[in-house]
Amino acid sequence: MNYTFQFGVALAQLPVLLSAALVTLELAFLAFWGGALIGVAGATAKTYGGPALRRLASAYVVFFTNTPALLQIYFIYYGLPEFGVLIPAFIAVVLGLMLNAGAYLTEIMRAGFISVRRQEVEAAETLGMSLFQMVRYVIVPHIAKTIYPSLANFFILLVLGSSMGAIFSVNELTGTAIDISTENYRWLEMFLLVGVIYIALTFIASVSLALIGRFAFRVKAKVF
Amino acid sequence: MLDRLINEIPRFFQYYTILLLWQAMATTLGMAVIGCTMGFAFGFVLVCLRQLTGWVFLPVRIVTIVYVDLFRRVPFLVILYLVLFFIQAVNPNASLLSIAVIGICILSIAYTAEIIRAGFESVPRQQIEAATVMNFNRLQILRSVIIPQAWPVILPPAFAYMVGFIKDTALVSQIGVLELTSAGKILNNRGFSALLVFGTILVLYFVLSYPLSRLGAFAEARLAPPRNR
Amino acid sequence: MHHLEIASLGCRYGKLEVLRNVSLTVAKGEVVSLIGPSGSGKSTLLRVLMGLTPPTRGEVKIDGETIDYGSSRCVRTVRERMAIVFQQYNLFQNMDVLRNVTIAPVKIKRRPRPEVEADAKRILAKVGLSDKHHAYPDELSGGQQQRVAIARALALKPEILLLDEVTSALDPELVNEVLDTIRGLAADGMTMLIVSHEMAFVREVASRVVMMDNGQVIEEGSPRQIFDAPTSERCREFVGKILRH
């Protein structure tokens, strides 16, 4: 192959890419926390709700985990305007990722809910804990410890998934790389650099999440 | 709004549209099948290479570990663009479909290797020791002890992964391969309602993916006991 | 000449010296029992003998031949002459009883299957499991599993059988069926090196008892000597503690 790599051109864009990486993290954070809220609500509905609520939550999970997130965003971004609701691309992407994440997080949270053992609750009752104390000191720590590794893992997937923003011209990392490449034509160099930034980004995220897990929940999460 | 939708429906479900969607769905399914098959074949080889011991094989082990860990930290979209521009630099005549398939395989090998490795590592060390003291060599241990005990652990997440994988192929619409998602964009550009078009496409993905996820749930329930026959 | 001869064997995991300076011998037909508090290195000694943990110094001889644990060919011959039964049975979960017992002779030693199966059935009858040929390990009780594990080891026709706390993982009511099996082996003249906490059993079946502590041999002698008149303070303390309950 006679292609001359010119990494200098790509590296010159590093500051721009790094600030775009912040947008990537922002997308991932918003989708994660929004999804987590949906997840708590969904898992509560699925575990403790009445039959109708349970069925609704299940339908949501089944539908959103069996269709591509990309299509869900398409549906929101191009479909909502037909109802007369015009939303900016960034919001559509966040909303789509959030709804998609919510479905997966419902399942993760539910696994945590189910893992609370009756004996533990009974032990807390015999100690004379109030309901609030029980939730605060026994149930939540237990759930947190059980689901933390899955949550950490899912956050990494969201960082990667946020690259779909590029398709809707959101200027996160991948989108910015596409924009710059269409001007300087150094596609390969730009995307190699972007790949390295994603690796660094997710690696830093994995390490920090593992450390947080170790100190906050005494979870031994593996970085690799 | 709703009137427009209803008016469009007969025009939408015509021979041409259905043919387009049918072909697109076949492409999506085909890419997923090839990706999963290659993923499992090469992922398996990768994990076996990782089991090699001795310093002679250290470079091999490092390559497999680096491959699996790095490609799971790069978005599929970025991998696709990299494969696209790299292959076009080498061979400008390569078809977009083959480029997409290569990208898909690179991704699926990394993820399936990780699933298979987790399965292998779930086999207790004592089982391997018991075989070792009876003079099993590494290949015999792999074949007689590790694989039979690992596959019930591997299968449920493997199904979950395959379900996810059908959806991941949606991204290859970005490099211009005609599959379900691009079919949706084409139809949307023809002026059909986005709700109708993307709604239909969502349902079609669901049709592909839901049976597989049911099968996965079934496999998980069946394989829950530690033994398999 | 001694059948098995261990001379000043040492083994360390990093900084931890698990075996310091272990010397002991086993003659043909002898049943030598290793006793001592947990963590004294008894199990590690068996692991070293089987080539699962490399020794850091000392030597092991079988029939006067020094074994080089660095050479995989040499380790293979050792594993042909000695077999080990583990505390946790370690039966292959994916194989039924008969296959657990026959797989190594058929696949590794390449003996004809009909012959091996006849052999296996005879051995399984001896350990009292004739009716369990096609049961899977998780369908058996701990005691039955452990007897299958013994049968599996015997099917290899070892010259020396190593037993590593084979009753420690069992419920009390299942201990005796396994001990009976071992009694039978001792009566047949099987050479054995047994790590056990069952002192009454050791006293009954062992021809010699070796007391270990802290990676060293503290005292050795006949069961009578060790249990009734131990000379070292450490041994007296251990035996006293064990016999009191």
Coordinates of N, CA and C in Angstrom, one line a residue, chain A residues 117-201:
Chain A
R117 N -31.5 -11.0 50.4 CA -32.0 -12.2 51.0 C -32.9 -11.9 52.2
R118 N -33.9 -12.7 52.3 CA -34.9 -12.6 53.4 C -34.2 -12.6 54.7
Q119 N -33.2 -13.5 54.9 CA -32.5 -13.6 56.2 C -31.9 -12.3 56.6
E120 N -31.3 -11.6 55.6 CA -30.7 -10.3 55.9 C -31.7 -9.3 56.5
V121 N -32.8 -9.3 55.8 CA -33.9 -8.4 56.2 C -34.4 -8.8 57.6
E122 N -34.5 -10.0 57.8 CA -35.0 -10.5 59.1 C -34.0 -10.2 60.2
A123 N -32.7 -10.4 59.9 CA -31.7 -10.1 60.8 C -31.7 -8.6 61.2
A124 N -32.0 -7.7 60.2 CA -32.1 -6.3 60.5 C -33.3 -6.0 61.4
E125 N -34.4 -6.7 61.1 CA -35.6 -6.5 61.9 C -35.4 -6.9 63.3
T126 N -34.7 -8.0 63.6 CA -34.5 -8.4 64.9 C -33.5 -7.5 65.7
L127 N -32.7 -6.7 64.9 CA -31.9 -5.7 65.5 C -32.7 -4.5 65.9
G128 N -34.0 -4.5 65.5 CA -34.8 -3.3 65.8 C -34.6 -2.1 64.9
M129 N -34.2 -2.4 63.6 CA -34.0 -1.3 62.7 C -35.4 -0.8 62.2
S130 N -35.5 0.5 61.9 CA -36.7 1.0 61.3 C -36.6 0.7 59.8
L131 N -37.7 0.9 59.1 CA -37.7 0.6 57.7 C -36.6 1.4 56.9
F132 N -36.6 2.7 57.3 CA -35.6 3.6 56.7 C -34.2 3.1 56.9
Q133 N -33.9 2.8 58.2 CA -32.6 2.3 58.6 C -32.2 1.0 57.8
M134 N -33.2 0.2 57.7 CA -33.0 -1.1 57.0 C -32.6 -0.8 55.5
V135 N -33.4 0.1 54.9 CA -33.1 0.4 53.5 C -31.7 1.0 53.4
R136 N -31.4 1.9 54.3 CA -30.2 2.7 54.3 C -29.0 1.9 54.6
Y137 N -29.1 1.0 55.6 CA -27.9 0.3 56.0 C -27.7 -1.1 55.5
V138 N -28.9 -1.7 55.2 CA -28.8 -3.1 54.8 C -29.1 -3.3 53.3
I139 N -30.2 -2.9 52.8 CA -30.7 -3.2 51.5 C -29.9 -2.5 50.4
V140 N -29.8 -1.1 50.5 CA -29.1 -0.4 49.5 C -27.6 -0.8 49.4
P141 N -26.9 -0.9 50.5 CA -25.5 -1.4 50.4 C -25.4 -2.8 49.7
H142 N -26.3 -3.6 50.1 CA -26.2 -5.0 49.5 C -26.5 -4.9 48.0
I143 N -27.5 -4.2 47.6 CA -27.8 -4.1 46.1 C -26.6 -3.4 45.4
A144 N -26.1 -2.3 46.0 CA -25.0 -1.6 45.4 C -23.8 -2.5 45.1
K145 N -23.5 -3.3 46.1 CA -22.4 -4.2 46.0 C -22.6 -5.3 44.9
T146 N -23.8 -5.7 44.9 CA -24.1 -6.8 43.9 C -24.1 -6.3 42.5
I147 N -24.6 -5.1 42.2 CA -24.8 -4.7 40.8 C -23.6 -3.8 40.4
Y148 N -22.7 -3.3 41.3 CA -21.7 -2.4 40.9 C -20.9 -2.8 39.7
P149 N -20.4 -4.1 39.7 CA -19.6 -4.5 38.6 C -20.3 -4.3 37.2
S150 N -21.6 -4.7 37.2 CA -22.4 -4.6 36.0 C -22.6 -3.2 35.6
L151 N -22.8 -2.3 36.6 CA -23.0 -0.9 36.3 C -21.8 -0.3 35.7
A152 N -20.6 -0.6 36.3 CA -19.3 -0.1 35.8 C -19.1 -0.5 34.4
N153 N -19.4 -1.8 34.1 CA -19.3 -2.4 32.8 C -20.2 -1.6 31.8
F154 N -21.4 -1.4 32.2 CA -22.4 -0.8 31.4 C -22.0 0.7 31.0
F155 N -21.4 1.4 32.0 CA -20.9 2.7 31.8 C -19.9 2.8 30.6
I156 N -19.0 1.8 30.6 CA -18.0 1.7 29.6 C -18.7 1.5 28.2
L157 N -19.7 0.7 28.2 CA -20.4 0.4 27.0 C -21.1 1.7 26.5
L158 N -21.6 2.5 27.5 CA -22.2 3.8 27.1 C -21.2 4.8 26.5
V159 N -20.0 4.8 27.1 CA -19.0 5.7 26.5 C -18.8 5.3 25.0
L160 N -18.7 4.0 24.7 CA -18.5 3.6 23.3 C -19.8 3.9 22.5
G161 N -21.0 3.6 23.1 CA -22.2 3.8 22.4 C -22.5 5.3 22.1
S162 N -22.0 6.2 22.9 CA -22.2 7.6 22.6 C -21.6 8.1 21.3
S163 N -20.8 7.2 20.7 CA -20.2 7.6 19.4 C -21.3 7.7 18.3
M164 N -22.5 7.1 18.6 CA -23.6 7.2 17.7 C -24.0 8.6 17.5
G165 N -23.7 9.5 18.5 CA -24.0 10.9 18.3 C -23.5 11.4 17.0
A166 N -22.3 10.9 16.5 CA -21.7 11.4 15.3 C -22.7 11.3 14.2
I167 N -23.5 10.3 14.1 CA -24.5 10.1 13.0 C -25.5 11.2 13.0
F168 N -25.7 11.9 14.1 CA -26.7 13.0 14.2 C -26.0 14.3 14.3
S169 N -24.7 14.3 13.9 CA -23.9 15.5 13.9 C -23.7 16.1 15.3
V170 N -23.7 15.3 16.3 CA -23.4 15.8 17.6 C -21.9 15.8 17.7
N171 N -21.3 16.9 18.2 CA -19.8 17.0 18.1 C -19.2 16.4 19.3
E172 N -19.4 15.1 19.4 CA -18.6 14.4 20.4 C -17.4 13.8 19.7
L173 N -16.7 12.9 20.3 CA -15.3 12.5 19.8 C -15.4 12.1 18.3
T174 N -16.2 11.1 18.1 CA -16.3 10.5 16.7 C -16.8 11.5 15.7
G175 N -17.8 12.3 16.1 CA -18.4 13.3 15.2 C -17.4 14.4 14.8
T176 N -16.6 14.8 15.8 CA -15.6 15.8 15.6 C -14.5 15.3 14.7
A177 N -14.2 14.0 14.9 CA -13.1 13.4 14.0 C -13.6 13.4 12.6
I178 N -14.9 13.0 12.4 CA -15.4 13.0 11.0 C -15.4 14.4 10.4
D179 N -15.8 15.4 11.2 CA -15.8 16.8 10.7 C -14.4 17.2 10.3
I180 N -13.4 17.0 11.1 CA -12.1 17.4 10.8 C -11.6 16.6 9.6
S181 N -11.8 15.3 9.6 CA -11.3 14.5 8.5 C -11.9 14.9 7.1
T182 N -13.1 15.4 7.1 CA -13.7 15.8 5.8 C -13.0 17.0 5.3
E183 N -12.3 17.8 6.2 CA -11.5 19.0 5.8 C -10.1 18.6 5.4
N184 N -9.4 17.8 6.3 CA -8.0 17.6 6.0 C -7.7 16.2 5.3
Y185 N -8.7 15.4 5.1 CA -8.6 14.2 4.4 C -7.6 13.2 5.1
R186 N -7.2 13.4 6.3 CA -6.4 12.4 7.0 C -7.2 11.5 7.8
W187 N -8.1 10.7 7.2 CA -9.1 9.9 7.9 C -8.4 8.8 8.7
L188 N -7.5 8.1 8.1 CA -6.8 7.0 8.9 C -6.1 7.5 10.1
E189 N -5.3 8.6 10.0 CA -4.6 9.1 11.1 C -5.6 9.6 12.2
M190 N -6.6 10.3 11.7 CA -7.5 10.9 12.7 C -8.2 9.7 13.5
F191 N -8.6 8.7 12.8 CA -9.4 7.6 13.4 C -8.5 6.8 14.3
L192 N -7.2 6.6 13.9 CA -6.3 5.9 14.8 C -6.2 6.7 16.1
L193 N -6.0 8.0 15.9 CA -5.8 8.8 17.1 C -7.1 8.7 18.0
V194 N -8.2 8.8 17.3 CA -9.5 8.7 18.1 C -9.7 7.4 18.8
G195 N -9.2 6.3 18.1 CA -9.3 5.0 18.7 C -8.4 5.0 20.0
V196 N -7.2 5.6 19.9 CA -6.4 5.6 21.1 C -7.0 6.5 22.2
I197 N -7.6 7.6 21.8 CA -8.3 8.4 22.9 C -9.4 7.6 23.5
Y198 N -10.2 6.8 22.7 CA -11.3 6.0 23.3 C -10.7 5.0 24.3
I199 N -9.6 4.4 23.9 CA -8.9 3.4 24.7 C -8.5 4.0 26.0
A200 N -7.8 5.2 25.9 CA -7.4 5.9 27.1 C -8.6 6.2 28.0
L201 N -9.6 6.8 27.4 CA -10.8 7.3 28.1 C -11.4 6.1 28.9

